[in-house]
Tab-separated table of C-alpha atoms (C1' of nucleotides) in Angstrom:
chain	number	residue	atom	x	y	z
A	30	UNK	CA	-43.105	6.872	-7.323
A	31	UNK	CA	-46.206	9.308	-6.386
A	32	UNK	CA	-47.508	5.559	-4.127
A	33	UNK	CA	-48.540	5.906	-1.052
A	34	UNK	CA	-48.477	3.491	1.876
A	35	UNK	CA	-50.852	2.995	4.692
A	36	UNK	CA	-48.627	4.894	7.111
A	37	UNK	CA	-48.484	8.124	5.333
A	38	UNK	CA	-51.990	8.617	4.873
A	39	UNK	CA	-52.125	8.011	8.540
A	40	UNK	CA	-49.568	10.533	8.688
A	41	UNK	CA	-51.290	13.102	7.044
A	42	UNK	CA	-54.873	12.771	8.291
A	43	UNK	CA	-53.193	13.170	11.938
A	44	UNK	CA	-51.492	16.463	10.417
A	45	UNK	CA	-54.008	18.054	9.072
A	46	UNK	CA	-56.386	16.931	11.883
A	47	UNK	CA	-53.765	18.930	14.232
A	48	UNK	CA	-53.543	21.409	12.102
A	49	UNK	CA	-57.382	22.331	11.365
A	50	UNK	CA	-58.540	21.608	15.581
A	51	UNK	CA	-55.809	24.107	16.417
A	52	UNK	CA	-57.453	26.286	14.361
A	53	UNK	CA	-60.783	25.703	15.951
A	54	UNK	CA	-59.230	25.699	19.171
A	55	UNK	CA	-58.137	29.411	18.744
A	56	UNK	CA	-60.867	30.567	17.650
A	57	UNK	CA	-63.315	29.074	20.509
A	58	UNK	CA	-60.193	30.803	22.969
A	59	UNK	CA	-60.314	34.163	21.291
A	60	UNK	CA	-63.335	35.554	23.626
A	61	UNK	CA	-61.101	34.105	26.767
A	62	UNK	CA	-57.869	35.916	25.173
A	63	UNK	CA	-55.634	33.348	25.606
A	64	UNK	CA	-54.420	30.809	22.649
A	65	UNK	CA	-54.527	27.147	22.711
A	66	UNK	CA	-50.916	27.012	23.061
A	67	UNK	CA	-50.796	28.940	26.260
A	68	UNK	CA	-53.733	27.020	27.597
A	69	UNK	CA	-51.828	23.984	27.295
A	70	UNK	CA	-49.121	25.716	29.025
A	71	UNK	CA	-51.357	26.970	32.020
A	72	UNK	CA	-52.842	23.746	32.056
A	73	UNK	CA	-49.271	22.413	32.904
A	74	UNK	CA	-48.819	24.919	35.373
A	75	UNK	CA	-52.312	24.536	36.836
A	76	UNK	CA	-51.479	20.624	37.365
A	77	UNK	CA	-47.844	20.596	38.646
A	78	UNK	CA	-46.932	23.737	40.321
A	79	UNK	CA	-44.632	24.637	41.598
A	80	UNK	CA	-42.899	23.310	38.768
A	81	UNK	CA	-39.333	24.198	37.740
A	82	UNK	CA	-38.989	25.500	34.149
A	83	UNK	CA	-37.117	22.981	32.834
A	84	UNK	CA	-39.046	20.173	33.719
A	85	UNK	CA	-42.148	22.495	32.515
A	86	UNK	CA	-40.102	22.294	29.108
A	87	UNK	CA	-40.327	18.450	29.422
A	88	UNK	CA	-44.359	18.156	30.729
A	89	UNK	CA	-45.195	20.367	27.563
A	90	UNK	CA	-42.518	18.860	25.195
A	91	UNK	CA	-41.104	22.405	24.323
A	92	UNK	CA	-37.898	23.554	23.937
A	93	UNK	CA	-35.747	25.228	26.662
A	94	UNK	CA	-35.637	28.640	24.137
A	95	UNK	CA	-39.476	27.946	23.614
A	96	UNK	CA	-40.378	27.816	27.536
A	97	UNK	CA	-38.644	30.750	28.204
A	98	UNK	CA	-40.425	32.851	25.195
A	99	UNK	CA	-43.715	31.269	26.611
A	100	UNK	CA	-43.639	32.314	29.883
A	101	UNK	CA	-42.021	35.958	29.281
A	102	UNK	CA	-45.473	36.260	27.803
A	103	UNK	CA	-47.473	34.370	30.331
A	104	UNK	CA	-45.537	36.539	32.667
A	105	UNK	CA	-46.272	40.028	30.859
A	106	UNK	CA	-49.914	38.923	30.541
A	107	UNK	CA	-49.921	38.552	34.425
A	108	UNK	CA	-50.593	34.581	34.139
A	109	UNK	CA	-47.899	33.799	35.989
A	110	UNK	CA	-44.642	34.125	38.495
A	111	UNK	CA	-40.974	32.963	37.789
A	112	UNK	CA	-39.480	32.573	41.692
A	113	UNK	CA	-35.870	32.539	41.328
A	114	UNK	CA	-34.659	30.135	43.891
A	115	UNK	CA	-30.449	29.046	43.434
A	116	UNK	CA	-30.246	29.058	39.626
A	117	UNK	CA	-33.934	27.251	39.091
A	118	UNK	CA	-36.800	29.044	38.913
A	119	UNK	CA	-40.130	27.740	40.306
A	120	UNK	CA	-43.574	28.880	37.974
A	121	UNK	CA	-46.223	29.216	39.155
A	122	UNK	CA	-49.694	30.904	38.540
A	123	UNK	CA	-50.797	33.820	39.676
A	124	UNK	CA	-54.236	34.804	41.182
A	125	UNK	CA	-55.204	35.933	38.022
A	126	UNK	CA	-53.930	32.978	36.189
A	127	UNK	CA	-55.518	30.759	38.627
A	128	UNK	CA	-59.017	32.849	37.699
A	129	UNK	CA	-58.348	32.875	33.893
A	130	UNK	CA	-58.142	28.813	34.134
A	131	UNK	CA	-60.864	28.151	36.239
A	132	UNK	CA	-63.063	29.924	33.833
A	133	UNK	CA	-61.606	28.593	30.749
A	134	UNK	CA	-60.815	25.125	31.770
A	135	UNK	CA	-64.304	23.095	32.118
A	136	UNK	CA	-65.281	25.139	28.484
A	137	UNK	CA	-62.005	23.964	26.908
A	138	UNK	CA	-62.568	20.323	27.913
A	139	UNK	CA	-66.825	20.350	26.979
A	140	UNK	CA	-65.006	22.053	23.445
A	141	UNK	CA	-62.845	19.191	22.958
A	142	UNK	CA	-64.896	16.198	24.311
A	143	UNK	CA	-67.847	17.461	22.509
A	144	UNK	CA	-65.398	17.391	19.138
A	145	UNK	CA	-64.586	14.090	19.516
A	146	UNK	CA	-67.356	12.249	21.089
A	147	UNK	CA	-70.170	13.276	17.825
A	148	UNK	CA	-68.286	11.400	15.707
A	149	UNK	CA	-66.637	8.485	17.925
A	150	UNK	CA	-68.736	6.081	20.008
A	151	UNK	CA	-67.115	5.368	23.568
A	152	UNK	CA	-65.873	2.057	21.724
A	153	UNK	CA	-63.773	3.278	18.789
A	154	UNK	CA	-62.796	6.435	21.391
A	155	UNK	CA	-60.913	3.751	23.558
A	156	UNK	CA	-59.245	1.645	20.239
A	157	UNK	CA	-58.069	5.265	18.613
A	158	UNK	CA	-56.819	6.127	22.118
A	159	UNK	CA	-54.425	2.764	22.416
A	160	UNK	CA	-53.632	2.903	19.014
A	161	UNK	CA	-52.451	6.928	19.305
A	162	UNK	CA	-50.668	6.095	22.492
A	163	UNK	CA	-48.522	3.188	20.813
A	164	UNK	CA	-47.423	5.458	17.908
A	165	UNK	CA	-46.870	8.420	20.048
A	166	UNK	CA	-44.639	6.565	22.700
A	167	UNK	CA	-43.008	4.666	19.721
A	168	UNK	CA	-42.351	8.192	18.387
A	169	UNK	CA	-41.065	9.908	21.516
A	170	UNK	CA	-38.685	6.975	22.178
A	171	UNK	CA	-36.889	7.581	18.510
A	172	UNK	CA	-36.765	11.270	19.999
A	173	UNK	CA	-34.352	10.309	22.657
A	174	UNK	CA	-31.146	8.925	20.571
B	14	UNK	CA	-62.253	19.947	38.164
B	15	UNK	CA	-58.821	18.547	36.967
B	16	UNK	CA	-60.380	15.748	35.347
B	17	UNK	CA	-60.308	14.483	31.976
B	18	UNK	CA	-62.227	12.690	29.734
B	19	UNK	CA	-61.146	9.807	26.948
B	20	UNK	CA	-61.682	12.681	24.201
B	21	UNK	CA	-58.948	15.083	25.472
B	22	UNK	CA	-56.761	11.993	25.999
B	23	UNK	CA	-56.777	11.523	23.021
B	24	UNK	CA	-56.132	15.107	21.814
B	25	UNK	CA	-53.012	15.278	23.956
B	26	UNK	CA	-51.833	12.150	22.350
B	27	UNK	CA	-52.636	13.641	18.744
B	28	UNK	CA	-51.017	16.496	19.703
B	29	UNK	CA	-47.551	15.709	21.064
B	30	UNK	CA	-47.531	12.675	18.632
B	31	UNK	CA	-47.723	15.519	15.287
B	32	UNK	CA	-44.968	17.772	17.553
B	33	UNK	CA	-42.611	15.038	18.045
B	34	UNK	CA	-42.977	13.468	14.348
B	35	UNK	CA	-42.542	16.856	12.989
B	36	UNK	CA	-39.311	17.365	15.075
B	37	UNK	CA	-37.880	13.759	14.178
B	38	UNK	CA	-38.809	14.344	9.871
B	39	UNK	CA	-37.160	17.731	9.887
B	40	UNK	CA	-33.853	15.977	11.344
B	41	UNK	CA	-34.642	13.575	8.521
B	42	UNK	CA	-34.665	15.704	6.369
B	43	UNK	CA	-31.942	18.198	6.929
B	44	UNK	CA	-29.795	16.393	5.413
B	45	UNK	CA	-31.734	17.176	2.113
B	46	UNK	CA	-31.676	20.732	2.595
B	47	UNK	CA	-35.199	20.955	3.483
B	48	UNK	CA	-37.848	21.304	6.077
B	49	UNK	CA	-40.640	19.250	6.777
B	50	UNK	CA	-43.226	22.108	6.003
B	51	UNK	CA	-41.003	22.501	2.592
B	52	UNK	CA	-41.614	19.037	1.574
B	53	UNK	CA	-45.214	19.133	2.289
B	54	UNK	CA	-45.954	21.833	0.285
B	55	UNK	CA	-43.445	20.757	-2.676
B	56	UNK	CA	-44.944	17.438	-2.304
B	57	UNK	CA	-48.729	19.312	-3.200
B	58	UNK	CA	-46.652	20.977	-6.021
B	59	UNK	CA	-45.306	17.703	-7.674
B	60	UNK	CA	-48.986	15.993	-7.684
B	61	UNK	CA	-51.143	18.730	-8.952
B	62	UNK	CA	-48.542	21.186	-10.625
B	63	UNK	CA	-49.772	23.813	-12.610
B	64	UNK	CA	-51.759	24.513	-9.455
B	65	UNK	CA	-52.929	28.229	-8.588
B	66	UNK	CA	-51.694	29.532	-5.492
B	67	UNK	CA	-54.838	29.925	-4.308
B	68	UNK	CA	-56.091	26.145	-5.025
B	69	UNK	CA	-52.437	25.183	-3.320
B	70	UNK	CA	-53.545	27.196	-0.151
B	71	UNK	CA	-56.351	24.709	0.045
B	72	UNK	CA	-54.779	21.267	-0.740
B	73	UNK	CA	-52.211	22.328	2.102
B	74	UNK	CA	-54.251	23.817	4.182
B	75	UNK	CA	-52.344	27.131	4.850
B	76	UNK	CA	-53.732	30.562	4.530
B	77	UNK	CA	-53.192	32.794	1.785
B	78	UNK	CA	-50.806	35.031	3.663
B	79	UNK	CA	-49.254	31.460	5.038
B	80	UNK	CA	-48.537	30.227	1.592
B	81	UNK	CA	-47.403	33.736	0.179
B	82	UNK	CA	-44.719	33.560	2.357
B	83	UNK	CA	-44.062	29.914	2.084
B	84	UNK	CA	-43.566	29.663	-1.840
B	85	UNK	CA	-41.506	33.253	-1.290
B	86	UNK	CA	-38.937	30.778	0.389
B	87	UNK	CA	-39.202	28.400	-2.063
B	88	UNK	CA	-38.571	30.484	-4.761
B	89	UNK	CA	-36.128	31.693	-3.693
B	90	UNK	CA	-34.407	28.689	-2.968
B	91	UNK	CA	-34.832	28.158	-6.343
B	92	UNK	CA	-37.140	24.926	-6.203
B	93	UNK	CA	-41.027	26.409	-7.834
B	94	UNK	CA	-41.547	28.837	-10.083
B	95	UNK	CA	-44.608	31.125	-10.295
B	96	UNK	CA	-46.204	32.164	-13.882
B	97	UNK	CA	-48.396	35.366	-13.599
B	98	UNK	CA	-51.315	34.432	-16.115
B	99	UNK	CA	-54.599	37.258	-15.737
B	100	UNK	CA	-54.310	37.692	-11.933
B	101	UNK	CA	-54.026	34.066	-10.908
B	102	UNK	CA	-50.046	32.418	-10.588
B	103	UNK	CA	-49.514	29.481	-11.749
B	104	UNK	CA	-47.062	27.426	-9.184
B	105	UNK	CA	-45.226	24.430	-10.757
B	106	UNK	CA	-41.468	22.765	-10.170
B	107	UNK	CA	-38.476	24.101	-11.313
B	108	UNK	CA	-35.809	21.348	-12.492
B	109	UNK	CA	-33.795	21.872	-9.563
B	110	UNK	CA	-37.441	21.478	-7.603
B	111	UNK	CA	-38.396	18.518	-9.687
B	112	UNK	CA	-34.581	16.712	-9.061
B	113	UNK	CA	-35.340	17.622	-5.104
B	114	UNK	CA	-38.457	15.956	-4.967
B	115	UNK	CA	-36.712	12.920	-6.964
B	116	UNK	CA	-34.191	12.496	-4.400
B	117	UNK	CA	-36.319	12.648	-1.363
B	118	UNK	CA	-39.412	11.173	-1.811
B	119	UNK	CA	-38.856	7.474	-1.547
B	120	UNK	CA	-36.711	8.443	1.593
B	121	UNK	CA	-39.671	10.184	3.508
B	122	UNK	CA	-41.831	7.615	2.287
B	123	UNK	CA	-39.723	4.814	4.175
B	124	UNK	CA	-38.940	6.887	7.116
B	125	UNK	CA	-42.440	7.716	7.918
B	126	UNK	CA	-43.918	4.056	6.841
B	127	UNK	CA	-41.342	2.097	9.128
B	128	UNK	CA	-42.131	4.484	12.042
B	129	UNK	CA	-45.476	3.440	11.768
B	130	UNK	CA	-44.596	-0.420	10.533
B	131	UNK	CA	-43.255	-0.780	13.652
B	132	UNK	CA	-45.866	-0.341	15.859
B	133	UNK	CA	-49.098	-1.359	14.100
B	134	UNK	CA	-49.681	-4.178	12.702
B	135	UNK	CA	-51.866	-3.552	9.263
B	136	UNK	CA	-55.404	-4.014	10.926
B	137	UNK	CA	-53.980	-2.146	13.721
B	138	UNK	CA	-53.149	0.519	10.731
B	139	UNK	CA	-56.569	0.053	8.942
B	140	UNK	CA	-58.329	0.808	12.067
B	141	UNK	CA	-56.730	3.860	12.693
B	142	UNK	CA	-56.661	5.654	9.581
B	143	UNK	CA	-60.536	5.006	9.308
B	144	UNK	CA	-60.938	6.213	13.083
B	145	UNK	CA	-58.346	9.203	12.172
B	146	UNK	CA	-60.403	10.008	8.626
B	147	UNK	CA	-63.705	10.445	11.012
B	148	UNK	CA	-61.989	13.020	13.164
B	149	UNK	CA	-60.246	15.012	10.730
B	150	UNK	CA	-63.282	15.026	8.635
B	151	UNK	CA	-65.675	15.990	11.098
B	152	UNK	CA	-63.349	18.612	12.410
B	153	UNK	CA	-62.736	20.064	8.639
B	154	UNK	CA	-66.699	20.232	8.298
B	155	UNK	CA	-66.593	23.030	11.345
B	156	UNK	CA	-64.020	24.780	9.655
B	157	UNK	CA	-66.287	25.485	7.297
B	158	UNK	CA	-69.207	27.610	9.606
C	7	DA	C1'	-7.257	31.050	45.971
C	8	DC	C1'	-8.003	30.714	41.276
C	9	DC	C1'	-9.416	28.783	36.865
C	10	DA	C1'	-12.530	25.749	34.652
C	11	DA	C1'	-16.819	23.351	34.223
C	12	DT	C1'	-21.505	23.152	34.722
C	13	DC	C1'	-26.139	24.308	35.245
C	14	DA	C1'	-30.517	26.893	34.278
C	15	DC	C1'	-31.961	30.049	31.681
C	16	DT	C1'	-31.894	33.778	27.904
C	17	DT	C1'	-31.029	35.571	23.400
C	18	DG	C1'	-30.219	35.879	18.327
C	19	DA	C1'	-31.278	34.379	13.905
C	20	DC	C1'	-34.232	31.751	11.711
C	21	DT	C1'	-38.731	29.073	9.837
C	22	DA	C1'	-43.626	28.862	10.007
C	23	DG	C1'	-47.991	30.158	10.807
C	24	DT	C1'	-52.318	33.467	11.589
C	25	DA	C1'	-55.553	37.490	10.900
C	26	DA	C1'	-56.334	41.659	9.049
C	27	DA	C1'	-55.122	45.543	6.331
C	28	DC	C1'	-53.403	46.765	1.903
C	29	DT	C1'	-52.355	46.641	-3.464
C	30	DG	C1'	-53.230	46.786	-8.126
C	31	DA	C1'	-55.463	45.404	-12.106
C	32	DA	C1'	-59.982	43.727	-14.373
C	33	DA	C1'	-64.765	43.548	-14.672
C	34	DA	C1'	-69.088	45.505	-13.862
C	35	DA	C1'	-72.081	49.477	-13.204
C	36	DG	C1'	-73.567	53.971	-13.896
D	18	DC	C1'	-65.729	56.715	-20.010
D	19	DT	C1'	-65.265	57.136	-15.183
D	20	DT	C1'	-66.175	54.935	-10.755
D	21	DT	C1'	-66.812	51.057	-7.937
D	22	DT	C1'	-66.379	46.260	-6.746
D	23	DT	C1'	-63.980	42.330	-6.571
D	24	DC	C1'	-60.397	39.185	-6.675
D	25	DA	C1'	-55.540	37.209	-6.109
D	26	DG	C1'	-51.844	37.939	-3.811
D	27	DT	C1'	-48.758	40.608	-0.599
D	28	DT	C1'	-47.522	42.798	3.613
D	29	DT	C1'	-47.663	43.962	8.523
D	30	DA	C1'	-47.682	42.749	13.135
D	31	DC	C1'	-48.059	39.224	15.799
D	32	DT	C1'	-47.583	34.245	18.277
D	33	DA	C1'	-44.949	30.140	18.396
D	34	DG	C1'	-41.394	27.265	17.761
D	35	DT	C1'	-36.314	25.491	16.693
D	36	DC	C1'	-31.108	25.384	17.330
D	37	DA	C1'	-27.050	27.183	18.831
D	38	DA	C1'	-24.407	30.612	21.050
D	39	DG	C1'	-24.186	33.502	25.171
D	40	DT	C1'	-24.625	34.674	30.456
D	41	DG	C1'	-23.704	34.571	34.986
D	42	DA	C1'	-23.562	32.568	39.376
D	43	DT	C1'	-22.013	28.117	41.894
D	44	DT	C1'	-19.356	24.395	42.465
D	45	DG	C1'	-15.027	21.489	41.944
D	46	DG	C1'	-10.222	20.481	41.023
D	47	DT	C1'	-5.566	21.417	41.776
DNA sequence: ACCAATCACTTGACTAGTAAACTGAAAAAG
DNA sequence: CTTTTTCAGTTTACTAGTCAAGTGATTGGT
């Protein structure tokens, strides 16, 4: 009892490093008033629309209850447009949407790079990215049964 | 424009790796009668009990209102027990807590080592937690400022 | 032509988290 | 002795997410 393996230490310094740089995130977003949860939404948007909302679900690995709350707000903000079309609807960003991400995107990506890159040389940067992209599809395979 | 670099790769791979994990221990775990978040923090409770509720805020890394609310639940549930002592509580197991954390441990211990087991090998595994301990660290030091 | 199934999305009830404003009691200051 | 500060914790108002039940229009079966 109270042992821990190898794996759940990996576990929880992936957690909490989630949890803090989400922090951080925010709080480097709060002068562009969006969070860093509806960036990565808009940042969906910005890369596949038009994009129906349930694949949108998919791209950002939401449910189909948490897309919808999502973009009701994205939609009151003025972000973006639902296009009903049959019984999908097509999202898309509006002109102002478009605007907010073109000023927040390049900032965003410097904010994270930046992170990452003073305390990861280009070498370890590629290992951590192979071994992160083995757990994660091993992880989103489980997710399926 | 539109282009990314290794360092938000490897956020995006962080990210939906914690989402997906956290999805697949709380179906784990439901059969317990608990939540992932729950076992976290009850987990804290079992190692350092009597802990302050402030101190526990820390080792969890939730805010003060976050944990409030949290151990609220818990009580509730019937699993800690606060001690007013001065103004600082005191936050340790109940029996029923203690017989929880018994019960489930060694399970989540398993179920998170095998996902990982199965992936990595162990240098694979020793790699990455040192790579993962740079990040997080490095990111906790900014929390700081 | 009608009833049932299905599809895409919404809603209700919940957990979980934040920041910021609020308590209430103790210690420190005058 | 009052008044003020401070400290630990709570509460309010919000975002964000889940699951599961509900909606409402279209399509298929008989």
């Amino acid at each position: 009892m109270r042992r821990n393996t190898l794996g759940t230490l990996i576990w929880l310094r992936i957690a909490r490093f989630t949890h803090q740089s989400n922090l951080l995130s925010n709080d480097f977003l709060k002068p562009f008033g969006i969070t860093a949860a509806q960036f990565d939404v808009l940042n969906q948007i910005a890369t596949y629309q038009p994009i129906k909302q349930s694949e949108l679900a998919v791209k950002a690995t939401l449910s189909e209850g948490g897309i919808s709350r999502m973009l009701t707000r994205l939609e009151q903000d003025g972000y973006i447009q639902r296009k009903q079309e049959w019984k999908t609807k097509w999202i898309s960003l509006t002109s102002s949407g478009e605007a907010k991400m073109q000023e927040v995107f390049q900032h965003q990506l410097t904010f994270q790079t930046t992170m990452v890159d003073e305390c990861l040389t280009e070498e370890e940067q590629k290992t951590l990215y192979k071994l992160m992209t083995k757990l994660q599809k091993n992880t989103e395979n489980k997710l399926g049964c």
